[in-house]
Amino acid sequence: MNILVINAGSSSLKYQLLNPETGVLLAKGLCERIGIDGKFTYKPQIEGKQVLDAVDVAMPTHSEAIQAVLNALVDKDNGVIGSMKEIDAVGHRVVHGGEAFNKSVLITDEVMKALEDCIPLAPLHNPANITGINACTAVMGKDVPQVAVFDTAFHQTMPAKAYMYALPYEYYENDKVRRYGFHGTSHKYVSQRAAAMLGKKPEELKLISCHLGNGSSVTAVDGGKSVDTSMGFTPLAGLPMGTRAGDLDAGILQYLMNKYDMNIDTMLDILNKKSGVQGVSGVSSDFRDLENAHKEGNERAGLAVDMFNYGVKKLIGAYAAAMGGVDAIIFTAGVGENDALERMQIASGLEYMGVKMDEDAKAVLAEAEKTKAGYEAQLKSADEEIARRKREANEALQHAVDERRAQAEQQAGEIVRKAREDAAREHERVMEQARGEISELMSAAAEKLVLSSTSDAYDKFLDTAEERKDNG
């Protein structure tokens, strides 16, 4: 069974084609800088196939990114499958499920409608997720099962004191306005992976997971469960991100809207697509571009990065206080996993917790023997695609395939039952015909027997009469 896993983010799209039953990975890759200057990476895991590393591919939207992935997988020379028919199921990371979904689901028309209803809650992400689903459906048809794995599901364990907003309560009761949190598949996986690396059960640990990339969030994980997270009702809340403003005073919106005669849609477009480190720097939403610009003397680029790092550091301190301690700090996603400088700058200043950066190991280690706190922090890299494969998408997709198999078996049973009924009716018809024919044969035989008996008796009568006449 081959599973295509799609993770469509706000400006990137990661993918893997794998066989979860054998663990064999056929291909993986990345579409990045979507809407900027598209870069396409394709890494087939079959010997003799060519690797494409960050080649230029025009990807103005996610539709072109999905098509680039599918074209590469079935390429006659460099592909790893012969056709789309060899893909048995597709798993999609979906950012927002509202309160409608607290677990992974098989995608149906009703689910698609619910995802569309959640677009206002995740305007940068849900449209990309829906595009990925529709593109796969267009190419592979509706017979291939597709499953949605929700970023919001992991955070359903947050207590009310963490997810409620200090608004009139009826807005929660009637409109479900609350903190939902995102990047749940990532936070869940890396927290479980960190526990395994520490040789402990997730239930024994207090962890802080820092998912840092174009979209960023920090989550407090206590005993294996999310108890607080930085994103909120939408992915706009929390840290300043690539193009998103993060937390800010709501009064600013009224001030700017009144001054510049903007409506709310224009304001939200600014907050979602023109703010964050891109808005502050005026350079880019990509942290690599910001670091290069800062090296060349762009102070605004440096300010944007400093604001981001400061925000992460504040959240680490806040969540350590909320949980009453922390056993490990985890860094993951594009920036957290790959940018050692960012990790260094974030860890700097956490010495009061006993934390220092080990540059050689590229990890944050705690010197417990030198501090009263005894906190440890470790940097752990993680692959979001493996998270979905090993944790949620795999189970959900297998469930979908099992459901299809059960339906097929039920249909087959109906066919067999009908065939048996038809055979029984045909048998009864043949038996009835046979009984009729036998009855006719028996009647004819009986008639013949009667005639034969009558003839014998008549002959005997004649003989007797003749005898009497002679004796007369």
Short mmCIF file of C-alpha atoms in Angstrom, two decimals:
data_model
loop_
_atom_site.label_atom_id
_atom_site.label_comp_id
_atom_site.label_asym_id
_atom_site.label_seq_id
_atom_site.Cartn_x
_atom_site.Cartn_y
_atom_site.Cartn_z
CA MET A 1 0.00 0.00 0.00
CA ASN A 2 1.46 3.36 -1.06
CA ILE A 3 0.49 6.51 0.84
CA LEU A 4 1.08 10.05 -0.42
CA VAL A 5 1.44 12.48 2.49
CA ILE A 6 0.90 16.18 1.77
CA ASN A 7 1.72 19.04 4.14
CA ALA A 8 0.64 22.28 2.49
CA GLY A 9 1.80 25.22 4.60
CA SER A 10 1.38 28.93 4.04
CA SER A 11 4.40 29.21 1.72
CA SER A 12 5.66 25.65 1.42
CA LEU A 13 4.53 22.14 0.63
CA LYS A 14 6.26 19.05 1.96
CA TYR A 15 5.49 15.59 0.64
CA GLN A 16 6.41 11.93 0.98
CA LEU A 17 5.36 8.78 -0.86
CA LEU A 18 5.79 5.73 1.35
CA ASN A 19 4.59 2.26 2.15
CA PRO A 20 3.56 2.27 5.84
CA GLU A 21 3.27 -1.52 5.97
CA THR A 22 6.93 -2.07 5.06
CA GLY A 23 8.29 1.30 6.14
CA VAL A 24 9.80 1.83 2.69
CA LEU A 25 10.07 5.47 1.62
CA LEU A 26 9.78 5.86 -2.15
CA ALA A 27 10.27 9.60 -2.50
CA LYS A 28 10.16 12.82 -0.52
CA GLY A 29 10.66 16.47 -1.20
CA LEU A 30 9.73 20.06 -0.68
CA CYS A 31 8.13 22.91 -2.56
CA GLU A 32 9.26 26.15 -0.94
CA ARG A 33 9.05 29.88 -1.49
CA ILE A 34 5.60 29.42 -3.03
CA GLY A 35 4.41 32.77 -4.29
CA ILE A 36 7.97 34.16 -4.25
CA ASP A 37 10.47 32.38 -6.51
CA GLY A 38 9.45 28.73 -6.33
CA LYS A 39 12.07 26.12 -5.45
CA PHE A 40 11.34 22.41 -6.00
CA THR A 41 13.18 19.55 -4.30
CA TYR A 42 12.57 15.93 -5.28
CA LYS A 43 14.46 13.07 -3.64
CA PRO A 44 13.56 9.64 -5.03
CA GLN A 45 14.73 6.86 -2.73
CA ILE A 46 15.30 4.41 -5.57
CA GLU A 47 18.82 3.86 -6.85
CA GLY A 48 19.52 5.37 -10.24
CA LYS A 49 16.88 8.09 -10.00
CA GLN A 50 17.94 11.72 -10.24
CA VAL A 51 17.66 14.04 -7.27
CA LEU A 52 16.33 17.54 -7.93
CA ASP A 53 17.63 19.96 -5.31
CA ALA A 54 15.94 23.37 -5.04
CA VAL A 55 15.51 23.76 -8.78
CA ASP A 56 13.58 26.74 -10.09
CA VAL A 57 9.92 25.89 -10.75
CA ALA A 58 7.26 28.55 -11.13
CA MET A 59 4.85 28.08 -8.23
CA PRO A 60 2.70 31.19 -7.90
CA THR A 61 0.13 29.14 -5.95
CA HIS A 62 -0.18 25.76 -4.25
CA SER A 63 -1.95 24.33 -7.30
CA GLU A 64 1.27 24.50 -9.31
CA ALA A 65 3.19 23.03 -6.37
CA ILE A 66 0.89 19.99 -6.15
CA GLN A 67 1.11 19.46 -9.90
CA ALA A 68 4.92 19.60 -9.75
CA VAL A 69 4.90 16.86 -7.08
CA LEU A 70 2.57 14.57 -9.02
CA ASN A 71 4.51 15.11 -12.26
CA ALA A 72 7.78 14.15 -10.57
CA LEU A 73 6.34 10.97 -8.98
CA VAL A 74 5.10 9.57 -12.31
CA ASP A 75 7.87 10.92 -14.57
CA LYS A 76 8.72 8.19 -17.10
CA ASP A 77 12.46 8.48 -16.50
CA ASN A 78 12.81 9.67 -12.93
CA GLY A 79 9.51 8.74 -11.27
CA VAL A 80 9.04 6.08 -8.61
CA ILE A 81 5.58 4.86 -9.68
CA GLY A 82 4.07 4.12 -13.07
CA SER A 83 0.84 6.03 -12.58
CA MET A 84 -1.41 7.67 -10.02
CA LYS A 85 -3.25 4.32 -9.70
CA GLU A 86 -0.36 3.07 -7.57
CA ILE A 87 -1.23 5.56 -4.83
CA ASP A 88 -3.70 3.83 -2.49
CA ALA A 89 -4.49 6.75 -0.19
CA VAL A 90 -3.51 10.34 0.56
CA GLY A 91 -3.02 11.98 3.95
CA HIS A 92 -3.36 15.76 4.29
CA ARG A 93 -2.29 18.00 7.11
CA VAL A 94 -5.18 20.40 7.68
CA VAL A 95 -4.61 23.38 9.91
CA HIS A 96 -8.03 24.24 11.33
CA GLY A 97 -10.92 21.95 12.18
CA GLY A 98 -12.63 24.24 14.66
CA GLU A 99 -14.49 22.29 17.32
CA ALA A 100 -16.00 20.08 14.62
CA PHE A 101 -12.99 17.76 14.51
CA ASN A 102 -10.94 16.43 17.41
CA LYS A 103 -9.41 13.54 15.47
CA SER A 104 -8.44 12.54 11.95
CA VAL A 105 -11.30 11.89 9.49
CA LEU A 106 -11.93 10.38 6.07
CA ILE A 107 -12.51 13.26 3.66
CA THR A 108 -16.05 13.46 2.28
CA ASP A 109 -18.09 16.22 0.68
CA GLU A 110 -19.39 17.10 4.14
CA VAL A 111 -15.87 17.33 5.53
CA MET A 112 -14.81 19.57 2.64
CA LYS A 113 -17.73 21.87 3.40
CA ALA A 114 -16.64 22.04 7.04
CA LEU A 115 -13.06 22.85 5.98
CA GLU A 116 -14.33 25.66 3.79
CA ASP A 117 -16.36 26.98 6.72
CA CYS A 118 -13.13 27.15 8.72
CA ILE A 119 -11.30 29.29 6.12
CA PRO A 120 -11.98 32.53 8.05
CA LEU A 121 -10.21 30.92 11.01
CA ALA A 122 -7.09 30.02 8.98
CA PRO A 123 -7.11 32.17 5.80
CA LEU A 124 -3.49 31.42 4.90
CA HIS A 125 -3.61 27.67 5.50
CA ASN A 126 -7.02 26.08 4.97
CA PRO A 127 -7.20 27.32 1.35
CA ALA A 128 -3.80 25.69 0.71
CA ASN A 129 -4.97 22.47 2.39
CA ILE A 130 -8.18 22.46 0.34
CA THR A 131 -6.18 23.11 -2.85
CA GLY A 132 -4.03 20.08 -2.11
CA ILE A 133 -7.07 17.89 -1.53
CA ASN A 134 -8.84 19.09 -4.68
CA ALA A 135 -5.71 18.68 -6.83
CA CYS A 136 -5.28 15.08 -5.67
CA THR A 137 -8.98 14.37 -6.26
CA ALA A 138 -8.79 15.83 -9.77
CA VAL A 139 -5.86 13.60 -10.71
CA MET A 140 -6.70 10.39 -8.82
CA GLY A 141 -10.48 10.55 -8.60
CA LYS A 142 -12.77 10.14 -5.61
CA ASP A 143 -12.15 6.40 -5.29
CA VAL A 144 -8.75 6.97 -3.66
CA PRO A 145 -9.39 7.62 0.05
CA GLN A 146 -8.02 10.85 1.48
CA VAL A 147 -7.71 11.64 5.18
CA ALA A 148 -7.47 14.97 6.98
CA VAL A 149 -5.20 15.19 10.03
CA PHE A 150 -5.89 18.36 12.00
CA ASP A 151 -3.37 20.68 13.64
CA THR A 152 -5.98 21.65 16.21
CA ALA A 153 -6.72 18.14 17.50
CA PHE A 154 -3.71 17.79 19.87
CA HIS A 155 -4.67 20.95 21.73
CA GLN A 156 -8.15 19.75 22.68
CA THR A 157 -6.67 18.74 26.05
CA MET A 158 -6.04 22.36 27.09
CA PRO A 159 -7.93 23.38 30.25
CA ALA A 160 -10.55 26.11 30.02
CA LYS A 161 -8.30 28.58 31.83
CA ALA A 162 -5.85 28.28 28.93
CA TYR A 163 -8.22 28.26 25.96
CA MET A 164 -10.88 30.77 27.04
CA TYR A 165 -10.70 34.46 26.14
CA ALA A 166 -11.84 37.16 28.58
CA LEU A 167 -14.82 38.09 26.41
CA PRO A 168 -18.53 37.84 27.23
CA TYR A 169 -19.10 34.12 27.70
CA GLU A 170 -21.89 33.94 25.14
CA TYR A 171 -19.32 34.40 22.35
CA TYR A 172 -17.89 31.05 23.32
CA GLU A 173 -21.27 29.41 23.82
CA ASN A 174 -22.79 30.70 20.59
CA ASP A 175 -19.80 31.24 18.31
CA LYS A 176 -17.10 28.93 19.76
CA VAL A 177 -14.63 31.79 20.09
CA ARG A 178 -11.71 30.24 21.99
CA ARG A 179 -8.04 29.36 21.67
CA TYR A 180 -7.61 26.36 19.37
CA GLY A 181 -3.86 26.16 18.81
CA PHE A 182 -2.07 24.78 15.78
CA HIS A 183 0.95 22.73 14.64
CA GLY A 184 -0.56 19.95 16.75
CA THR A 185 0.83 17.09 14.65
CA SER A 186 4.33 18.52 15.03
CA HIS A 187 4.10 19.29 18.76
CA LYS A 188 2.65 15.85 19.49
CA TYR A 189 5.30 13.97 17.55
CA VAL A 190 8.37 15.84 18.79
CA SER A 191 7.22 15.64 22.41
CA GLN A 192 6.84 11.88 22.11
CA ARG A 193 10.15 11.60 20.30
CA ALA A 194 11.93 13.70 22.93
CA ALA A 195 10.55 11.46 25.67
CA ALA A 196 11.89 8.40 23.87
CA MET A 197 15.31 10.02 23.50
CA LEU A 198 15.34 10.86 27.20
CA GLY A 199 14.39 7.29 28.02
CA LYS A 200 11.21 8.31 29.78
CA LYS A 201 7.48 8.09 29.26
CA PRO A 202 5.72 11.26 27.98
CA GLU A 203 3.54 11.16 31.10
CA GLU A 204 6.64 11.72 33.25
CA LEU A 205 7.84 14.91 31.55
CA LYS A 206 7.20 18.64 31.32
CA LEU A 207 8.23 19.75 27.84
CA ILE A 208 8.24 22.98 25.84
CA SER A 209 8.00 22.46 22.08
CA CYS A 210 9.14 25.32 19.82
CA HIS A 211 7.88 24.91 16.25
CA LEU A 212 9.72 27.73 14.49
CA GLY A 213 9.38 28.47 10.79
CA ASN A 214 7.42 30.74 8.47
CA GLY A 215 4.59 29.89 10.82
CA SER A 216 5.65 29.51 14.45
CA SER A 217 4.15 28.43 17.75
CA VAL A 218 5.29 27.28 21.17
CA THR A 219 3.42 24.65 23.21
CA ALA A 220 3.58 23.54 26.83
CA VAL A 221 3.26 19.75 27.02
CA ASP A 222 2.67 18.40 30.53
CA GLY A 223 2.41 14.64 30.92
CA GLY A 224 2.09 14.10 27.18
CA LYS A 225 -0.82 16.54 26.82
CA SER A 226 -0.98 20.07 25.48
CA VAL A 227 -1.84 22.42 28.33
CA ASP A 228 -1.16 25.76 26.62
CA THR A 229 -0.03 27.06 23.25
CA SER A 230 0.80 30.40 21.68
CA MET A 231 -1.50 30.39 18.65
CA GLY A 232 -5.13 31.11 19.33
CA PHE A 233 -8.50 31.33 17.62
CA THR A 234 -6.58 31.52 14.34
CA PRO A 235 -2.90 30.99 13.42
CA LEU A 236 -2.53 34.79 13.47
CA ALA A 237 -1.95 34.87 17.23
CA GLY A 238 1.25 34.39 19.18
CA LEU A 239 4.74 35.03 17.85
CA PRO A 240 5.57 37.43 15.01
CA MET A 241 5.94 35.10 12.04
CA GLY A 242 6.91 35.24 8.39
CA THR A 243 4.07 37.52 7.32
CA ARG A 244 1.77 37.36 10.37
CA ALA A 245 1.77 40.01 13.07
CA GLY A 246 1.23 37.74 16.06
CA ASP A 247 -0.13 39.16 19.31
CA LEU A 248 -0.91 42.89 19.36
CA ASP A 249 -3.23 45.39 21.05
CA ALA A 250 -6.65 45.17 19.38
CA GLY A 251 -6.99 48.93 19.75
CA ILE A 252 -4.33 49.31 17.06
CA LEU A 253 -6.78 47.88 14.53
CA GLN A 254 -9.41 50.52 15.27
CA TYR A 255 -6.81 53.30 15.21
CA LEU A 256 -5.36 52.33 11.82
CA MET A 257 -8.72 51.49 10.25
CA ASN A 258 -10.14 54.86 11.21
CA LYS A 259 -7.06 56.82 10.20
CA TYR A 260 -6.61 55.15 6.80
CA ASP A 261 -10.27 54.37 6.09
CA MET A 262 -9.71 50.61 5.91
CA ASN A 263 -12.33 47.90 6.29
CA ILE A 264 -11.74 44.78 8.37
CA ASP A 265 -10.86 42.62 5.35
CA THR A 266 -8.08 45.02 4.35
CA MET A 267 -6.83 45.11 7.94
CA LEU A 268 -6.75 41.33 8.25
CA ASP A 269 -4.96 41.05 4.92
CA ILE A 270 -2.26 43.33 6.32
CA LEU A 271 -2.03 41.37 9.57
CA ASN A 272 -1.86 38.00 7.81
CA LYS A 273 0.16 38.71 4.68
CA LYS A 274 2.12 41.94 5.09
CA SER A 275 3.24 41.93 8.71
CA GLY A 276 5.53 39.76 10.82
CA VAL A 277 9.26 39.76 10.09
CA GLN A 278 8.53 40.73 6.48
CA GLY A 279 6.62 43.80 7.57
CA VAL A 280 9.24 44.90 10.09
CA SER A 281 12.24 44.21 7.86
CA GLY A 282 10.79 45.25 4.51
CA VAL A 283 13.03 42.51 3.09
CA SER A 284 11.50 39.03 3.18
CA SER A 285 9.52 36.50 5.20
CA ASP A 286 12.41 34.01 4.88
CA PHE A 287 14.78 34.03 7.87
CA ARG A 288 17.73 33.15 5.64
CA ASP A 289 17.16 36.34 3.65
CA LEU A 290 16.90 38.32 6.89
CA GLU A 291 20.18 36.99 8.24
CA ASN A 292 21.96 37.80 4.98
CA ALA A 293 20.45 41.29 4.90
CA HIS A 294 21.48 41.92 8.49
CA LYS A 295 25.06 40.89 7.70
CA GLU A 296 25.01 43.50 4.94
CA GLY A 297 23.99 46.19 7.42
CA ASN A 298 20.17 46.16 7.25
CA GLU A 299 19.20 47.08 10.81
CA ARG A 300 15.48 46.45 10.27
CA ALA A 301 16.23 42.88 9.23
CA GLY A 302 18.15 42.42 12.47
CA LEU A 303 15.34 43.99 14.47
CA ALA A 304 12.79 41.61 12.95
CA VAL A 305 14.87 38.58 13.97
CA ASP A 306 15.49 39.99 17.46
CA MET A 307 11.75 40.52 17.99
CA PHE A 308 11.07 36.94 16.97
CA ASN A 309 13.74 35.45 19.23
CA TYR A 310 12.63 37.59 22.15
CA GLY A 311 9.07 36.38 21.71
CA VAL A 312 10.15 32.72 21.79
CA LYS A 313 12.26 33.30 24.88
CA LYS A 314 9.35 34.94 26.74
CA LEU A 315 7.07 32.01 25.96
CA ILE A 316 9.62 29.48 27.20
CA GLY A 317 9.82 31.32 30.50
CA ALA A 318 6.04 31.68 30.75
CA TYR A 319 5.36 28.00 30.08
CA ALA A 320 8.05 26.86 32.49
CA ALA A 321 6.28 28.92 35.14
CA ALA A 322 2.83 27.62 34.13
CA MET A 323 3.91 23.98 34.40
CA GLY A 324 6.05 24.48 37.50
CA GLY A 325 9.21 23.46 35.69
CA VAL A 326 10.49 22.06 32.42
CA ASP A 327 12.48 18.92 31.68
CA ALA A 328 13.33 19.56 28.05
CA ILE A 329 13.04 22.28 25.42
CA ILE A 330 12.48 21.10 21.86
CA PHE A 331 13.22 23.03 18.66
CA THR A 332 11.70 21.88 15.36
CA ALA A 333 10.44 23.02 11.92
CA GLY A 334 12.42 24.91 9.29
CA VAL A 335 14.05 27.56 11.50
CA GLY A 336 14.12 25.60 14.76
CA GLU A 337 15.67 22.55 13.17
CA ASN A 338 18.11 24.11 10.72
CA ASP A 339 19.16 27.50 12.09
CA ALA A 340 21.80 27.07 14.81
CA LEU A 341 22.19 30.84 15.16
CA GLU A 342 18.52 31.28 16.01
CA ARG A 343 18.70 28.52 18.61
CA MET A 344 21.79 30.12 20.14
CA GLN A 345 20.13 33.52 20.39
CA ILE A 346 16.95 32.09 21.91
CA ALA A 347 18.84 29.99 24.46
CA SER A 348 20.98 32.97 25.41
CA GLY A 349 19.48 34.50 28.54
CA LEU A 350 18.03 31.25 29.84
CA GLU A 351 21.11 30.61 31.98
CA TYR A 352 19.08 31.27 35.13
CA MET A 353 17.32 27.99 34.32
CA GLY A 354 20.64 26.20 34.04
CA VAL A 355 20.59 26.24 30.24
CA LYS A 356 23.54 26.82 27.94
CA MET A 357 24.20 26.11 24.29
CA ASP A 358 26.59 23.37 23.28
CA GLU A 359 27.66 24.63 19.86
CA ASP A 360 29.56 21.48 18.92
CA ALA A 361 26.54 19.25 19.47
CA LYS A 362 24.13 21.92 18.20
CA ALA A 363 22.00 21.21 21.24
CA VAL A 364 20.92 23.00 24.36
CA LEU A 365 22.08 21.08 27.44
CA ALA A 366 21.37 21.78 31.08
CA GLU A 367 24.17 21.81 33.63
CA ALA A 368 21.99 20.43 36.38
CA GLU A 369 24.88 19.82 38.77
CA LYS A 370 25.71 23.55 38.72
CA THR A 371 22.21 24.90 39.25
CA LYS A 372 19.40 24.51 41.77
CA ALA A 373 16.81 24.34 39.08
CA GLY A 374 18.34 21.32 37.42
CA TYR A 375 16.41 21.95 34.24
CA GLU A 376 17.54 20.32 31.06
CA ALA A 377 16.92 21.56 27.57
CA GLN A 378 17.63 19.66 24.42
CA LEU A 379 17.30 20.55 20.82
CA LYS A 380 15.58 17.87 18.84
CA SER A 381 15.02 18.01 15.11
CA ALA A 382 11.89 16.51 13.68
CA ASP A 383 10.37 15.72 10.32
CA GLU A 384 6.69 16.71 10.18
CA GLU A 385 6.01 14.22 7.43
CA ILE A 386 7.21 11.34 9.64
CA ALA A 387 5.01 12.72 12.39
CA ARG A 388 1.88 12.29 10.28
CA ARG A 389 3.10 8.95 8.91
CA LYS A 390 3.90 7.41 12.28
CA ARG A 391 1.33 9.01 14.52
CA GLU A 392 -1.95 9.99 12.96
CA ALA A 393 -2.15 9.76 9.18
CA ASN A 394 -1.02 6.14 9.16
CA GLU A 395 -3.74 5.03 11.55
CA ALA A 396 -6.40 7.13 9.90
CA LEU A 397 -5.49 6.04 6.39
CA GLN A 398 -5.39 2.38 7.42
CA HIS A 399 -8.80 2.85 9.00
CA ALA A 400 -10.07 4.31 5.73
CA VAL A 401 -8.69 1.38 3.73
CA ASP A 402 -10.21 -1.06 6.25
CA GLU A 403 -13.58 0.64 5.85
CA ARG A 404 -13.34 0.33 2.06
CA ARG A 405 -12.40 -3.34 2.42
CA ALA A 406 -15.33 -3.95 4.76
CA GLN A 407 -17.67 -2.25 2.30
CA ALA A 408 -16.29 -4.41 -0.51
CA GLU A 409 -16.73 -7.56 1.58
CA GLN A 410 -20.30 -6.53 2.40
CA GLN A 411 -21.02 -5.94 -1.29
CA ALA A 412 -19.45 -9.29 -2.15
CA GLY A 413 -21.60 -10.95 0.52
CA GLU A 414 -24.71 -9.40 -0.99
CA ILE A 415 -23.72 -10.68 -4.42
CA VAL A 416 -23.13 -14.21 -3.06
CA ARG A 417 -26.43 -14.12 -1.14
CA LYS A 418 -28.33 -13.03 -4.24
CA ALA A 419 -26.58 -15.69 -6.32
CA ARG A 420 -27.56 -18.34 -3.78
CA GLU A 421 -31.16 -17.16 -3.78
CA ASP A 422 -31.23 -17.20 -7.59
CA ALA A 423 -29.70 -20.68 -7.62
CA ALA A 424 -32.26 -21.90 -5.08
CA ARG A 425 -35.10 -20.50 -7.16
CA GLU A 426 -33.68 -22.13 -10.31
CA HIS A 427 -33.25 -25.42 -8.44
CA GLU A 428 -36.88 -25.30 -7.30
CA ARG A 429 -38.03 -24.53 -10.84
CA VAL A 430 -36.07 -27.46 -12.26
CA MET A 431 -37.34 -29.78 -9.52
CA GLU A 432 -40.92 -28.71 -10.14
CA GLN A 433 -40.51 -29.34 -13.85
CA ALA A 434 -38.95 -32.71 -13.12
CA ARG A 435 -41.78 -33.64 -10.78
CA GLY A 436 -44.30 -32.73 -13.48
CA GLU A 437 -42.52 -34.80 -16.09
CA ILE A 438 -42.23 -37.76 -13.70
CA SER A 439 -45.91 -37.50 -12.87
CA GLU A 440 -46.80 -37.56 -16.55
CA LEU A 441 -44.58 -40.59 -17.10
CA MET A 442 -46.12 -42.39 -14.13
CA SER A 443 -49.65 -41.65 -15.37
CA ALA A 444 -48.80 -42.98 -18.80
CA ALA A 445 -47.23 -46.06 -17.28
CA ALA A 446 -50.26 -46.65 -15.08
CA GLU A 447 -52.63 -46.29 -18.05
CA LYS A 448 -50.55 -48.73 -20.01
CA LEU A 449 -50.60 -51.13 -17.11
CA VAL A 450 -54.41 -50.90 -16.83
CA LEU A 451 -54.88 -51.54 -20.54
CA SER A 452 -52.51 -54.44 -20.39
CA SER A 453 -54.35 -55.95 -17.39
CA THR A 454 -57.73 -55.49 -19.08
CA SER A 455 -56.52 -57.19 -22.23
CA ASP A 456 -55.25 -60.17 -20.24
CA ALA A 457 -58.56 -60.52 -18.39
CA TYR A 458 -60.57 -60.38 -21.61
CA ASP A 459 -58.45 -63.08 -23.17
CA LYS A 460 -58.93 -65.22 -20.10
CA PHE A 461 -62.72 -64.71 -20.26
CA LEU A 462 -62.84 -65.82 -23.85
CA ASP A 463 -60.85 -68.92 -23.04
CA THR A 464 -63.18 -69.77 -20.18
CA ALA A 465 -66.29 -69.25 -22.33
CA GLU A 466 -64.88 -71.42 -25.03
CA GLU A 467 -64.20 -74.18 -22.53
CA ARG A 468 -67.78 -74.12 -21.19
CA LYS A 469 -69.17 -74.29 -24.68
CA ASP A 470 -67.17 -77.40 -25.41
CA ASN A 471 -68.27 -79.05 -22.19
CA GLY A 472 -71.90 -78.05 -22.75
#
